[in-house]
Tab-separated table of C-alpha atoms in Angstrom:
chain	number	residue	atom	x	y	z
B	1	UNK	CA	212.497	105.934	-7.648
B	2	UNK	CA	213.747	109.877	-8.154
B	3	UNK	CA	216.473	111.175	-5.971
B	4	UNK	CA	219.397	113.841	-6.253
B	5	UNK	CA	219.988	114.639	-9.655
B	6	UNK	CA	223.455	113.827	-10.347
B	7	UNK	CA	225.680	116.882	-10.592
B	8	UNK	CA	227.377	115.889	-13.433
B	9	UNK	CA	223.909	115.601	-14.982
B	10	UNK	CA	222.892	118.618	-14.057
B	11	UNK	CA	226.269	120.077	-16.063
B	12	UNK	CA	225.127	118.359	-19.169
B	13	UNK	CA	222.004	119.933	-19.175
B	14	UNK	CA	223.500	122.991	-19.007
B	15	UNK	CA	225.582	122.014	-21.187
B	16	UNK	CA	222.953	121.061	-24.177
B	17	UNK	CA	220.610	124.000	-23.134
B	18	UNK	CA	223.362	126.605	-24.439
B	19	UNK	CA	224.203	124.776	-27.157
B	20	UNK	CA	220.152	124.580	-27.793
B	21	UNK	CA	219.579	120.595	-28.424
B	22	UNK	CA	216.074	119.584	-29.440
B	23	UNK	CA	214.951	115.916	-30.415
B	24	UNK	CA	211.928	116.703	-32.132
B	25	UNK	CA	211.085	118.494	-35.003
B	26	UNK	CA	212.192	118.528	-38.602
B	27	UNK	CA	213.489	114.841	-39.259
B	28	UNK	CA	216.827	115.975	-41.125
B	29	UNK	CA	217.697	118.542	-38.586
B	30	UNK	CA	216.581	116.429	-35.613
B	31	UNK	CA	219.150	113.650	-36.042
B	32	UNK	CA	222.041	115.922	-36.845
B	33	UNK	CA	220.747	117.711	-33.287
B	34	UNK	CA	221.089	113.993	-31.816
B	35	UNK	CA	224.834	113.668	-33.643
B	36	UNK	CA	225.712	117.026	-32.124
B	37	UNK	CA	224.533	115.850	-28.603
B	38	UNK	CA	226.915	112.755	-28.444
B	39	UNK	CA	229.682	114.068	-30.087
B	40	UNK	CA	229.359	116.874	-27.061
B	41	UNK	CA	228.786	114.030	-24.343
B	42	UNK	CA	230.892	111.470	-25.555
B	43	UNK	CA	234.267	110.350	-24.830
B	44	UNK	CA	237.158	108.856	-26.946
B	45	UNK	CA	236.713	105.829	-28.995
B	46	UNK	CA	237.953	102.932	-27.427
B	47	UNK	CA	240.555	100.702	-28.936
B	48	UNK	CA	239.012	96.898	-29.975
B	49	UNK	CA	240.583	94.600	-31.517
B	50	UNK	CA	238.952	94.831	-34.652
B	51	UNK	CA	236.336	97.172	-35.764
B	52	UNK	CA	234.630	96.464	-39.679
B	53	UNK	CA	231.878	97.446	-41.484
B	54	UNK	CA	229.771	94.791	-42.808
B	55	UNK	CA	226.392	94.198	-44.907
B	56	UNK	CA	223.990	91.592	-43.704
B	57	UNK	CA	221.781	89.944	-46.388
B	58	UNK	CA	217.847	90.745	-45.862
B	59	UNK	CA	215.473	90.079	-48.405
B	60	UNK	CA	217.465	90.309	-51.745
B	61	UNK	CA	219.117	93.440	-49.574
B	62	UNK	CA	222.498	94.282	-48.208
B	63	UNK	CA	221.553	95.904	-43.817
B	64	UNK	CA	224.429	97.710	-42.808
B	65	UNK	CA	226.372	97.007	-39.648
B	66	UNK	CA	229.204	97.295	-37.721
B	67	UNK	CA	231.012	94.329	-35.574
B	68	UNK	CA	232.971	94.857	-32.737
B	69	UNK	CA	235.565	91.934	-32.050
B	70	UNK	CA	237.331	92.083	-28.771
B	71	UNK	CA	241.025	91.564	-28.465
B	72	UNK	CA	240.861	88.220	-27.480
B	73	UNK	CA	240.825	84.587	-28.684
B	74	UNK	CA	237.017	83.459	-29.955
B	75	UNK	CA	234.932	82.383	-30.551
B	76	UNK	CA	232.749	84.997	-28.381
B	77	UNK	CA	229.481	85.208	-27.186
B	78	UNK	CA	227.253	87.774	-29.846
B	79	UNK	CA	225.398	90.633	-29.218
B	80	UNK	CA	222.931	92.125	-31.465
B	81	UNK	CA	222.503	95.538	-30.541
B	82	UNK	CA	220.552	98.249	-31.650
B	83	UNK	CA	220.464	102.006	-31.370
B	84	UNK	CA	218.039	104.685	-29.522
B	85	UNK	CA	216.944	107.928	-31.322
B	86	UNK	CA	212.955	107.289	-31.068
B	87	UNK	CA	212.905	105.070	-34.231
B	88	UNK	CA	213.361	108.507	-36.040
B	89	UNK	CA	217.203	109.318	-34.933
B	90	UNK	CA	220.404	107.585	-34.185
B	91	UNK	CA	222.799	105.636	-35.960
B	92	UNK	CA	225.959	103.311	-35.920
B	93	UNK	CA	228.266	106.168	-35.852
B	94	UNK	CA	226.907	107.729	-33.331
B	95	UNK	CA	226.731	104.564	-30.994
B	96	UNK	CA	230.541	103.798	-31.888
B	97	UNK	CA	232.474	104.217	-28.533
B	98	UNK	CA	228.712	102.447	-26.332
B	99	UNK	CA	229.198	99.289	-28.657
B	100	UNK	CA	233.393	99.627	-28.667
B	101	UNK	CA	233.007	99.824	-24.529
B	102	UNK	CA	230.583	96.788	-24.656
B	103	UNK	CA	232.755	94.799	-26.437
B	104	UNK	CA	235.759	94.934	-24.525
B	105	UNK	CA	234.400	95.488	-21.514
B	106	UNK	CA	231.915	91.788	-21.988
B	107	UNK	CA	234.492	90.011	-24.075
B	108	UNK	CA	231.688	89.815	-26.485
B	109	UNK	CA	231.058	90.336	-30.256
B	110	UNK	CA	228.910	92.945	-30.903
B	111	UNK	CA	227.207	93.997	-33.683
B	112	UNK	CA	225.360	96.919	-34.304
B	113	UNK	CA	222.653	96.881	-36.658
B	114	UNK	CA	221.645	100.040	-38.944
B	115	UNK	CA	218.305	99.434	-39.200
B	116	UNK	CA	215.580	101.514	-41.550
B	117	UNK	CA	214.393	104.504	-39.851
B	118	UNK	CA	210.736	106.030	-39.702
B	119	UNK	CA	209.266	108.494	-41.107
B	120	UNK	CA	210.593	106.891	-44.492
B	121	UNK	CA	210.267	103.755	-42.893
B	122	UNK	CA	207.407	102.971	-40.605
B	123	UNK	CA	206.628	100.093	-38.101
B	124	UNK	CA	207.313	97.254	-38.863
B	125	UNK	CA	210.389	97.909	-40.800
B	126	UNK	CA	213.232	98.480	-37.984
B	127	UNK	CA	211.633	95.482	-35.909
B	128	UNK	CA	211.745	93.641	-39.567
B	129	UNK	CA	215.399	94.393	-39.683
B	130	UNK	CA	216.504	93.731	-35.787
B	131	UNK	CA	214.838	90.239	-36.029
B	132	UNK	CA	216.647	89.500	-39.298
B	133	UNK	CA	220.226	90.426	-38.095
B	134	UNK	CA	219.183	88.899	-35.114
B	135	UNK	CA	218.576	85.730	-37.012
B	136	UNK	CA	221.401	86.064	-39.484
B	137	UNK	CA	224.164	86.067	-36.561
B	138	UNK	CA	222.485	83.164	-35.294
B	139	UNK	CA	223.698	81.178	-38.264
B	140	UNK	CA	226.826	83.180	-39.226
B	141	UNK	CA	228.430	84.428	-36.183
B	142	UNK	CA	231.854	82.238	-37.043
B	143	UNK	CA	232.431	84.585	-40.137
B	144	UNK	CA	232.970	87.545	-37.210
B	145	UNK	CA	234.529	85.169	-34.731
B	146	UNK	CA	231.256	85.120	-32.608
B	147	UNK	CA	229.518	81.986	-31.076
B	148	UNK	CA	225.607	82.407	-32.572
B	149	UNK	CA	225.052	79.289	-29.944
B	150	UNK	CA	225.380	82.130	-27.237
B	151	UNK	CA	223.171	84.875	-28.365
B	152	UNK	CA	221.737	87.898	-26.929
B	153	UNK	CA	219.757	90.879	-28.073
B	154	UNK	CA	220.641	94.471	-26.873
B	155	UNK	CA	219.568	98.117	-27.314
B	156	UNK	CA	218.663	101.204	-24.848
B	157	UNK	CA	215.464	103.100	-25.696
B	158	UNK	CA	213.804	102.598	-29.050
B	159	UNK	CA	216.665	100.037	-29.339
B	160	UNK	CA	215.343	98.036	-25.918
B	161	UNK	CA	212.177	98.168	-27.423
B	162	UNK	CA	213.214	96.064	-30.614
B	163	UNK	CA	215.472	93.999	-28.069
B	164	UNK	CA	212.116	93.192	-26.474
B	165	UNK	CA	210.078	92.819	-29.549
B	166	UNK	CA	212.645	90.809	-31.620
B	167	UNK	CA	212.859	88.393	-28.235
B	168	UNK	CA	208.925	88.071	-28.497
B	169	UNK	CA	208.731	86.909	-32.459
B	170	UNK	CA	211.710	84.573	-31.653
B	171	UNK	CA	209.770	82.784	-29.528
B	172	UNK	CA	207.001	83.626	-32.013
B	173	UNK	CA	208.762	81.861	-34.920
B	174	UNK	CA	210.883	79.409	-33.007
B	175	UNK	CA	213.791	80.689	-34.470
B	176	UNK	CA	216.885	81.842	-33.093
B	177	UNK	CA	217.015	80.987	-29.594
B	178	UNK	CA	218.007	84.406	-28.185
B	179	UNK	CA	219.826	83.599	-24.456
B	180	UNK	CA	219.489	87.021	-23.113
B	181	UNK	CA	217.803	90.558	-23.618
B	182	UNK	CA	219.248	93.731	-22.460
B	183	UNK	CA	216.813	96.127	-22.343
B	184	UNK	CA	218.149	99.604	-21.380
B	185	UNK	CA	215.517	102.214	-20.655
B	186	UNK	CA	213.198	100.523	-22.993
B	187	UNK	CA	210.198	102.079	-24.736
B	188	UNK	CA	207.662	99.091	-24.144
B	189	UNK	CA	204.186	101.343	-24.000
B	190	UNK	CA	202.400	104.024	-26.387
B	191	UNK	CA	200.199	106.516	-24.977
B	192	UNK	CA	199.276	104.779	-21.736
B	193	UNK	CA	199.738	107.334	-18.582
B	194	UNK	CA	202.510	107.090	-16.359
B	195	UNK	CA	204.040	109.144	-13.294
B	196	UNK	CA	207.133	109.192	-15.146
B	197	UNK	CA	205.778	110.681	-18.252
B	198	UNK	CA	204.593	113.513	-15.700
B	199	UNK	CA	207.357	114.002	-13.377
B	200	UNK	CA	210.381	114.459	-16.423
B	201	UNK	CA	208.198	115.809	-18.910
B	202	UNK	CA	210.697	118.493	-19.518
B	203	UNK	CA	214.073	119.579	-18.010
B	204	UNK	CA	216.096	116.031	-18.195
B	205	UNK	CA	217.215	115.886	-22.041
B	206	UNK	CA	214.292	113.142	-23.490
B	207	UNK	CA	210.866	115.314	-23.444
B	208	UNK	CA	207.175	114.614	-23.613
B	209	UNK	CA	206.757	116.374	-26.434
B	210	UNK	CA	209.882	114.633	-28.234
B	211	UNK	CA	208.289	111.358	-27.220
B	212	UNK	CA	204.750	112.426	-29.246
B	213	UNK	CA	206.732	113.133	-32.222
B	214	UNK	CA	208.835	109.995	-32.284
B	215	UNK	CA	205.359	108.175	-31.605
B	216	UNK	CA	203.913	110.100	-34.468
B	217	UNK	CA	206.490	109.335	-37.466
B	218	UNK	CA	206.874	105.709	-36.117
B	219	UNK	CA	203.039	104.328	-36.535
B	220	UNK	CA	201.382	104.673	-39.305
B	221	UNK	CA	198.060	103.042	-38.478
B	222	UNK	CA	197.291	103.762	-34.911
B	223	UNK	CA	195.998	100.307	-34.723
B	224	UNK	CA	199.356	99.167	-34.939
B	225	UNK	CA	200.415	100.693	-31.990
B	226	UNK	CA	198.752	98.201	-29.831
B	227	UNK	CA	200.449	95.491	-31.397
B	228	UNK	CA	202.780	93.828	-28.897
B	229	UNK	CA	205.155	93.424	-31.905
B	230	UNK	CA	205.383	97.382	-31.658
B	231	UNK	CA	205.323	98.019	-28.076
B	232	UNK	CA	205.266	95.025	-25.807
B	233	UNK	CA	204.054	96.208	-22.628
B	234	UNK	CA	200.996	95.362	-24.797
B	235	UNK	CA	201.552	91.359	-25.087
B	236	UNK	CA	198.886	89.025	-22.979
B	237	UNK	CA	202.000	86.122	-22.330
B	238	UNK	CA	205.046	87.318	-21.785
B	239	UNK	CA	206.096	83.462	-20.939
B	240	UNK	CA	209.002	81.458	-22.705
B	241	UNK	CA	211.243	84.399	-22.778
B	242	UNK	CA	214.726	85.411	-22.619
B	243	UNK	CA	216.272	86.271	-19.372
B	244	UNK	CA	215.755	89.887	-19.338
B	245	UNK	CA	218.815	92.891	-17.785
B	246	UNK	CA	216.068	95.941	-17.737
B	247	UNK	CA	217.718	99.224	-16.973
B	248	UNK	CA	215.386	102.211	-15.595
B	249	UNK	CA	216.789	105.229	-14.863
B	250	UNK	CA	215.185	108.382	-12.013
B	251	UNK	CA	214.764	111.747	-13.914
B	252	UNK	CA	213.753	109.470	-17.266
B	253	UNK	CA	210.012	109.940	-18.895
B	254	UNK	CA	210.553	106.389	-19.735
B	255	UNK	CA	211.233	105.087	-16.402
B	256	UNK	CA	207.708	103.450	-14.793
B	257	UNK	CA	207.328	101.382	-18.638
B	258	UNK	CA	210.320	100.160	-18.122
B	259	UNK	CA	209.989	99.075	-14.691
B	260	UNK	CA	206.234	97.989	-16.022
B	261	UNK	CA	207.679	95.758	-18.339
B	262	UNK	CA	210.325	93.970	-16.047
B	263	UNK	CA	207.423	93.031	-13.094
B	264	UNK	CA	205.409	91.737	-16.326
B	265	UNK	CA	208.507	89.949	-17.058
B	266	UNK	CA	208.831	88.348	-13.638
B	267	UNK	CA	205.371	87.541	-13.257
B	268	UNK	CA	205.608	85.537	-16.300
B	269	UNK	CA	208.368	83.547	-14.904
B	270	UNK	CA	210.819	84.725	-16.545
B	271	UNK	CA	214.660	85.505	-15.032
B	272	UNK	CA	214.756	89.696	-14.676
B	273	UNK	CA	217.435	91.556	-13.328
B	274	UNK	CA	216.497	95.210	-12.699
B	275	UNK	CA	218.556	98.116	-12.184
B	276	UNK	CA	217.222	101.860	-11.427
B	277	UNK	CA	219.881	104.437	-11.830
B	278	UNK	CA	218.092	106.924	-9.299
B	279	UNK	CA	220.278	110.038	-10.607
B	280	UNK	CA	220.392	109.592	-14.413
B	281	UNK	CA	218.314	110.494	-17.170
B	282	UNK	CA	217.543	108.889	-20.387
B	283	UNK	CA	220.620	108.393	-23.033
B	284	UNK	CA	222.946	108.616	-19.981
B	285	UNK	CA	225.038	105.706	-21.556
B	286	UNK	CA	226.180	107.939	-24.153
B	287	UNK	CA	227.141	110.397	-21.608
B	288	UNK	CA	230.462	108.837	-20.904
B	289	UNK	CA	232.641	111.915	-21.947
B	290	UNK	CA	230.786	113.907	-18.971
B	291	UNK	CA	228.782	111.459	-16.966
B	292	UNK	CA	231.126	108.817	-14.985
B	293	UNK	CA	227.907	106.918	-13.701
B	294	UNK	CA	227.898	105.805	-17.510
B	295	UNK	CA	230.983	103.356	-17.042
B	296	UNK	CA	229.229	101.871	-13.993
B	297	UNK	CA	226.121	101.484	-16.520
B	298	UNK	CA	228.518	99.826	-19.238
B	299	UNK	CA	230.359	97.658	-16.497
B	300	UNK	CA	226.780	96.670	-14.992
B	301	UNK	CA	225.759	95.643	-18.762
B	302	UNK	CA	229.551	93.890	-19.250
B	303	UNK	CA	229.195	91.753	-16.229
B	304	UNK	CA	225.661	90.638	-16.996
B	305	UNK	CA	226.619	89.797	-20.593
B	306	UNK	CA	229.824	87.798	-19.158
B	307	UNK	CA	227.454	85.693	-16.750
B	308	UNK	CA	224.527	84.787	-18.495
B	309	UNK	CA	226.778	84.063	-21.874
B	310	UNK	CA	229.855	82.716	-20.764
B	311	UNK	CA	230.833	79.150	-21.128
């Protein structure tokens, strides 16, 4: 699974140890840290053809998000997609150019969802807020020249785990029929041991310890944490699910769950494609300003999105 580190890897590291980037520790400092990283990483926005801010109704509540329409004639396939940063971090702004690369990369619509963060808001408030834009796009795609009749959930890290969570209370609720979920080094386990965890506890960006704390201001109730709704590598029947695009990636903590998650997947029946980028690490995707392996990522993603959506 772990080869070469990639050299241009290796420079970012470099890279973020001068500049001293830590993921864990005070909230408020911690996701200006994250902001820092990708403004260092990334690369320059995109042009779309349209780009708007929008509010998506939830429970007598306006959710931000932001809708990416290619520059193209619709109505296009939509993609719900939601950001990393541990439940803790991240945020629309700082997945800008990712989504804006998706988007015209897929020819699809996609719309990323601001969903509540932890500490202030525990599980199950960001899964609460993925389903619900999930559903809402479902039904009102049109209004942002997307096709809710071809539907797919997307997100890398904590965002791969509400991709996978949201997909399991669809089928759940019966409601929306979600046609595929990309899953991009997903968090689908809590504590349970894994090589990975081991091998890249330190050194590759995402850390053990940064994985503890993200743990720690997401549940509430450790009970909760074995709910499949909060980390599905718990779930008994993974059957009746979306087909699943799982990427893992070498020098990532995160790596074996993810791989975990896809052979559950499979042995469920249901249609996995798996891809193991042997000489990343986690968050590479964002990486595109240093990282060139990032546009084969995003291209991977694109032509996956283009297949199992198009008409």
């Amino acid at each position: 699974m772990k080869g070469e580190l990639d050299p241009q890897v290796a420079q970012l590291l470099d890279l973020l140890s001068e500049y001293d980037i830590s993921l864990s520790g005070d909230v408020a400092e911690s996701r200006q840290q994250l902001d820092r990283m990708l403004e260092l990483a990334g690369d320059d926005p995109v042009d779309v053809g349209r780009v708007s801010d929008i509010t998506i109704p939830v429970d007598g509540r306006e959710l931000p998000a932001r809708a990416y329409v290619p520059d193209a004639e619709g109505p296009f396939p939509t993609v719900a997609f939601f950001h990393g940063g541990g439940f803790v971090l991240g945020s629309v702004d700082g997945y800008d150019n990712l989504c804006r690369l998706l988007a015209k990369r897929s020819d699809c619509l996609v719309v990323s969802v601001d969903y509540r963060l932890a500490p202030e808001h525990p599980w199950p408030a960001a899964l609460e807020d993925a389903y619900a834009a999930t559903n809402w796009l479902a039904s009102n795609a049109e209004r942002l020249s997307g096709d809710g009749d071809r539907l797919a959930v997307a997100g890398d890290s904590a965002g791969g785990n509400l991709a996978a969570t949201v997909s399991l209370l669809a089928r759940e609720r019966g409601m929306p029929t979600i046609d595929g979920q990309i899953l991009l080094y997903p968090a689908t386990a809590y504590l349970e041991p894994m090589d990975s965890r081991a091998e890249n506890a330190s050194g590759y960006f995402l850390t053990a310890e940064d994985l503890l704390w993200f743990l720690d201001q997401y549940i509430e109730n450790e009970l909760d944490a074995h709910n499949p709704l909060a980390f599905p590598l718990a779930a008994r029947d993974l059957t009746d699910l979306p087909p699943a695009f799982v990427m893992t990636n070498g020098f990532d903590p995160l790596r074996d769950e993810g791989i975990a998650y896809a052979d559950r997947l499979r042995e469920a029946g249901v249609a996995v494609e798996h891809t193991n980028y042997e000489s990343m690490i986690h968050g590479f995707l964002n990486m595109e300003g240093i990282v060139d392996r990032a546009y084969d990522g995003i291209d991977e993603i694109a032509a996956y999105l283009r297949d199992e959506l198009g008409e």
